[in-house]
Amino acid sequence: MELDSIDFILSHFRSPTAGFPRKMMTKSSNGLISINSKGEILQRCREADYKECLINAYPEILELNGMLIQSPNLILIDLDLSLCTSCVYPIRKLDYLLKQTLRQIKKDINGQPTVLWTGNGYHIYLPVQIPILDNEFEFSKERFQNLFSLNNRYYEYYMSEVFMQFAEKYLIGGKSDLLHMLRYTNCMVRIPDTYNMDSLNKGLSLEKSQVKILQEWDGNIMDIKPLIQEFKIWLAKQ
């Protein structure tokens, strides 16, 4: 793996502040660590023998003067083999889910996202054009107090984070991993040409455990307005 793989992933990210610092993790990092440059990303990957290398799609600086300044402009869809544990042919089922999801993305937002083989399934990365929902009156928390109540799963979430989860679930037809609760702080994407430790621990080879680019996004930021309308409908039912 060289800087090209890192440049490719970083090309999906947009922030009103500098691109760094942001969090990443590797096999040898003992959890999340702050990184401040592309060179540091490469160094950390090398130190971990390129194993379990992930980077956050969002920077550490999310607020300015108490106001959210980062829009949810990268949608991560995780199609993991855990979705197919009861399937006779799990890979075949996962391939079907991938095709259906890509069709849905094409139909709803006319987009061509990046698709990675993660060593244990597929990641889909959608760079999108979207406002900061929390700063829009129609999405203010005051209008949806039940959704953000103390006993609700979205307590202490940003509205934009609720949208991240909605978008993933909507685009894959409600078949997302219930434990995959995306937020700005845990939106971790894999770096191509690194290795998935879960796969290696299952005894798979380096080749089968390698993160690979199956489809590159076309460089066009996707207009996600149709999904915002669906999100409004969903919110009204909560």
CSV table of C-alpha atoms in Angstrom, one decimal:
chain,number,residue,atom,x,y,z
A,1,MET,CA,0.0,0.0,0.0
A,2,GLU,CA,1.3,3.5,-0.9
A,3,LEU,CA,0.0,7.0,-0.7
A,4,ASP,CA,-2.3,6.5,-3.7
A,5,SER,CA,-4.6,4.3,-1.6
A,6,ILE,CA,-4.7,7.0,1.1
A,7,ASP,CA,-5.3,9.8,-1.4
A,8,PHE,CA,-8.1,7.8,-2.9
A,9,ILE,CA,-9.9,7.5,0.4
A,10,LEU,CA,-9.3,11.1,1.4
A,11,SER,CA,-10.7,12.3,-1.9
A,12,HIS,CA,-14.2,11.3,-0.5
A,13,PHE,CA,-14.0,13.6,2.5
A,14,ARG,CA,-15.0,17.2,2.7
A,15,SER,CA,-14.9,19.5,5.8
A,16,PRO,CA,-15.3,23.2,6.4
A,17,THR,CA,-12.1,23.0,8.6
A,18,ALA,CA,-8.8,21.4,7.7
A,19,GLY,CA,-8.8,17.7,6.8
A,20,PHE,CA,-6.9,17.0,10.0
A,21,PRO,CA,-6.8,16.0,12.8
A,22,ARG,CA,-9.0,13.0,12.4
A,23,LYS,CA,-9.1,9.6,14.1
A,24,MET,CA,-7.8,6.3,12.7
A,25,MET,CA,-7.1,2.9,14.1
A,26,THR,CA,-4.8,0.0,13.2
A,27,LYS,CA,-4.0,-3.4,14.6
A,28,SER,CA,-1.2,-1.9,16.7
A,29,SER,CA,-2.9,1.3,17.8
A,30,ASN,CA,-4.8,0.0,20.8
A,31,GLY,CA,-7.9,1.9,19.8
A,32,LEU,CA,-8.5,5.3,18.1
A,33,ILE,CA,-5.6,7.7,17.7
A,34,SER,CA,-5.4,11.2,16.3
A,35,ILE,CA,-3.5,11.7,13.1
A,36,ASN,CA,-2.5,14.9,11.4
A,37,SER,CA,-1.2,14.2,7.9
A,38,LYS,CA,-1.2,11.7,5.0
A,39,GLY,CA,2.3,10.8,5.9
A,40,GLU,CA,1.3,9.8,9.4
A,41,ILE,CA,-1.5,7.6,8.1
A,42,LEU,CA,1.0,5.7,6.0
A,43,GLN,CA,3.4,5.5,8.9
A,44,ARG,CA,0.8,4.0,11.2
A,45,CYS,CA,-0.3,1.5,8.5
A,46,ARG,CA,3.3,0.4,8.0
A,47,GLU,CA,3.8,0.0,11.8
A,48,ALA,CA,0.7,-2.3,11.8
A,49,ASP,CA,1.9,-4.4,8.8
A,50,TYR,CA,-1.1,-2.8,7.0
A,51,LYS,CA,-3.5,-4.8,9.2
A,52,GLU,CA,-6.9,-3.4,10.4
A,53,CYS,CA,-6.3,0.1,9.1
A,54,LEU,CA,-9.4,2.4,9.2
A,55,ILE,CA,-9.8,6.1,9.2
A,56,ASN,CA,-12.7,8.3,10.2
A,57,ALA,CA,-14.6,9.9,7.4
A,58,TYR,CA,-15.2,13.0,9.5
A,59,PRO,CA,-12.6,15.3,11.2
A,60,GLU,CA,-12.3,15.7,15.0
A,61,ILE,CA,-13.5,19.3,14.9
A,62,LEU,CA,-17.2,19.1,14.4
A,63,GLU,CA,-18.4,22.3,16.2
A,64,LEU,CA,-17.6,26.0,16.3
A,65,ASN,CA,-18.9,28.1,19.2
A,66,GLY,CA,-21.2,25.3,20.2
A,67,MET,CA,-22.7,24.9,16.7
A,68,LEU,CA,-22.3,21.9,14.4
A,69,ILE,CA,-20.3,22.9,11.3
A,70,GLN,CA,-19.9,19.5,9.6
A,71,SER,CA,-22.6,18.1,7.4
A,72,PRO,CA,-23.2,14.4,7.0
A,73,ASN,CA,-21.7,14.4,3.5
A,74,LEU,CA,-20.3,10.9,3.5
A,75,ILE,CA,-22.8,8.1,3.7
A,76,LEU,CA,-21.3,4.7,4.6
A,77,ILE,CA,-23.2,1.5,3.8
A,78,ASP,CA,-21.9,-1.7,5.4
A,79,LEU,CA,-22.9,-4.9,3.8
A,80,ASP,CA,-21.3,-7.4,6.1
A,81,LEU,CA,-21.4,-11.2,6.0
A,82,SER,CA,-23.1,-11.1,9.4
A,83,LEU,CA,-26.2,-10.1,7.5
A,84,CYS,CA,-26.3,-13.5,5.9
A,85,THR,CA,-25.5,-15.9,8.8
A,86,SER,CA,-28.7,-17.9,8.2
A,87,CYS,CA,-28.1,-18.1,4.4
A,88,VAL,CA,-27.1,-21.4,2.7
A,89,TYR,CA,-24.9,-19.4,0.3
A,90,PRO,CA,-23.9,-16.2,2.2
A,91,ILE,CA,-21.6,-14.7,-0.5
A,92,ARG,CA,-24.3,-15.2,-3.1
A,93,LYS,CA,-26.9,-13.5,-0.9
A,94,LEU,CA,-24.5,-10.6,-0.1
A,95,ASP,CA,-23.7,-10.1,-3.8
A,96,TYR,CA,-27.5,-9.9,-4.4
A,97,LEU,CA,-27.8,-7.3,-1.7
A,98,LEU,CA,-25.0,-5.3,-3.2
A,99,LYS,CA,-26.6,-5.3,-6.6
A,100,GLN,CA,-29.9,-4.2,-5.2
A,101,THR,CA,-28.3,-1.4,-3.1
A,102,LEU,CA,-26.4,-0.1,-6.1
A,103,ARG,CA,-29.6,-0.1,-8.2
A,104,GLN,CA,-31.4,1.8,-5.4
A,105,ILE,CA,-28.6,4.4,-5.3
A,106,LYS,CA,-28.7,4.8,-9.1
A,107,LYS,CA,-32.5,5.1,-9.0
A,108,ASP,CA,-32.9,7.5,-6.1
A,109,ILE,CA,-29.8,9.8,-6.4
A,110,ASN,CA,-28.3,8.8,-9.8
A,111,GLY,CA,-25.0,8.1,-8.1
A,112,GLN,CA,-21.9,5.9,-8.7
A,113,PRO,CA,-20.4,5.3,-5.3
A,114,THR,CA,-17.1,3.6,-4.3
A,115,VAL,CA,-17.5,-0.1,-3.5
A,116,LEU,CA,-14.8,-1.9,-1.5
A,117,TRP,CA,-14.4,-5.5,-0.7
A,118,THR,CA,-13.5,-5.4,3.0
A,119,GLY,CA,-12.3,-8.9,3.4
A,120,ASN,CA,-15.6,-9.7,5.2
A,121,GLY,CA,-18.2,-8.1,3.0
A,122,TYR,CA,-18.7,-4.8,1.1
A,123,HIS,CA,-18.4,-1.1,2.0
A,124,ILE,CA,-20.1,1.5,-0.1
A,125,TYR,CA,-19.0,5.1,0.2
A,126,LEU,CA,-21.3,7.9,-1.1
A,127,PRO,CA,-20.0,11.5,-1.1
A,128,VAL,CA,-23.1,13.6,-1.0
A,129,GLN,CA,-24.3,17.2,-1.1
A,130,ILE,CA,-26.4,17.9,2.0
A,131,PRO,CA,-26.9,20.8,4.4
A,132,ILE,CA,-26.2,20.6,8.1
A,133,LEU,CA,-29.6,19.4,9.1
A,134,ASP,CA,-29.2,20.5,12.7
A,135,ASN,CA,-29.1,24.1,11.6
A,136,GLU,CA,-32.3,23.9,9.6
A,137,PHE,CA,-35.5,24.8,11.4
A,138,GLU,CA,-37.5,22.0,9.9
A,139,PHE,CA,-35.1,19.5,11.4
A,140,SER,CA,-34.6,21.2,14.8
A,141,LYS,CA,-34.6,18.8,17.8
A,142,GLU,CA,-37.3,20.9,19.5
A,143,ARG,CA,-39.7,19.7,16.8
A,144,PHE,CA,-38.9,16.0,17.5
A,145,GLN,CA,-38.4,15.9,21.2
A,146,ASN,CA,-39.6,12.3,21.6
A,147,LEU,CA,-36.9,11.1,19.1
A,148,PHE,CA,-34.2,12.6,21.3
A,149,SER,CA,-35.7,11.9,24.7
A,150,LEU,CA,-33.6,10.3,27.5
A,151,ASN,CA,-34.8,6.8,26.9
A,152,ASN,CA,-34.6,7.0,23.1
A,153,ARG,CA,-31.7,5.4,21.1
A,154,TYR,CA,-31.0,8.8,19.6
A,155,TYR,CA,-30.5,10.6,22.9
A,156,GLU,CA,-27.5,13.0,22.5
A,157,TYR,CA,-27.3,12.4,18.7
A,158,TYR,CA,-27.1,15.1,16.2
A,159,MET,CA,-30.0,15.1,13.7
A,160,SER,CA,-27.4,14.7,11.0
A,161,GLU,CA,-26.3,11.5,12.6
A,162,VAL,CA,-29.9,10.2,12.6
A,163,PHE,CA,-29.9,10.9,8.9
A,164,MET,CA,-26.7,8.9,8.4
A,165,GLN,CA,-28.4,5.9,9.9
A,166,PHE,CA,-31.6,6.4,8.0
A,167,ALA,CA,-29.8,6.8,4.7
A,168,GLU,CA,-27.9,3.5,5.1
A,169,LYS,CA,-31.0,1.6,6.2
A,170,TYR,CA,-33.2,3.1,3.5
A,171,LEU,CA,-30.7,2.4,0.6
A,172,ILE,CA,-30.3,-1.3,1.5
A,173,GLY,CA,-34.0,-1.9,2.1
A,174,GLY,CA,-33.9,-2.0,5.9
A,175,LYS,CA,-31.4,-4.8,6.0
A,176,SER,CA,-28.6,-3.0,7.8
A,177,ASP,CA,-26.8,-4.4,10.8
A,178,LEU,CA,-28.7,-3.3,13.9
A,179,LEU,CA,-25.4,-2.8,15.7
A,180,HIS,CA,-24.1,-0.5,13.0
A,181,MET,CA,-25.2,2.8,14.6
A,182,LEU,CA,-23.2,5.4,12.6
A,183,ARG,CA,-22.2,8.7,14.2
A,184,TYR,CA,-19.6,11.3,13.3
A,185,THR,CA,-17.2,9.8,15.8
A,186,ASN,CA,-17.4,6.1,14.6
A,187,CYS,CA,-17.8,6.5,10.8
A,188,MET,CA,-14.7,4.4,10.1
A,189,VAL,CA,-13.8,3.6,6.5
A,190,ARG,CA,-11.2,1.0,5.4
A,191,ILE,CA,-8.1,1.9,3.4
A,192,PRO,CA,-7.6,-0.1,0.2
A,193,ASP,CA,-4.7,-2.6,0.1
A,194,THR,CA,-4.8,-3.2,3.8
A,195,TYR,CA,-6.0,-6.3,5.6
A,196,ASN,CA,-9.1,-7.2,7.6
A,197,MET,CA,-8.0,-8.8,10.9
A,198,ASP,CA,-11.4,-10.6,11.4
A,199,SER,CA,-10.8,-12.4,8.1
A,200,LEU,CA,-7.2,-13.2,9.0
A,201,ASN,CA,-8.3,-14.5,12.4
A,202,LYS,CA,-10.8,-16.8,10.7
A,203,GLY,CA,-7.8,-18.4,8.8
A,204,LEU,CA,-8.3,-16.7,5.5
A,205,SER,CA,-5.3,-15.9,3.4
A,206,LEU,CA,-3.8,-12.4,2.9
A,207,GLU,CA,-5.3,-12.3,-0.6
A,208,LYS,CA,-8.8,-13.0,0.6
A,209,SER,CA,-8.5,-10.7,3.6
A,210,GLN,CA,-7.2,-7.7,1.5
A,211,VAL,CA,-9.4,-4.6,1.2
A,212,LYS,CA,-9.9,-4.1,-2.6
A,213,ILE,CA,-11.5,-1.4,-4.7
A,214,LEU,CA,-14.3,-3.0,-6.8
A,215,GLN,CA,-15.8,0.3,-8.1
A,216,GLU,CA,-14.5,3.8,-7.9
A,217,TRP,CA,-16.9,6.7,-7.5
A,218,ASP,CA,-17.1,9.0,-10.6
A,219,GLY,CA,-16.0,12.1,-8.7
A,220,ASN,CA,-19.4,13.7,-8.8
A,221,ILE,CA,-20.9,14.7,-5.4
A,222,MET,CA,-24.3,13.1,-5.3
A,223,ASP,CA,-27.5,15.2,-4.8
A,224,ILE,CA,-29.3,13.5,-1.9
A,225,LYS,CA,-32.4,15.7,-1.9
A,226,PRO,CA,-34.7,12.7,-2.7
A,227,LEU,CA,-33.5,10.9,0.5
A,228,ILE,CA,-34.1,14.1,2.6
A,229,GLN,CA,-37.7,14.0,1.5
A,230,GLU,CA,-38.0,10.3,2.6
A,231,PHE,CA,-36.3,11.3,5.8
A,232,LYS,CA,-38.9,13.9,6.5
A,233,ILE,CA,-41.6,11.3,6.0
A,234,TRP,CA,-39.8,8.9,8.4
A,235,LEU,CA,-39.4,11.7,11.0
A,236,ALA,CA,-43.1,12.5,10.9
A,237,LYS,CA,-43.9,8.9,11.9
A,238,GLN,CA,-41.6,8.8,14.9
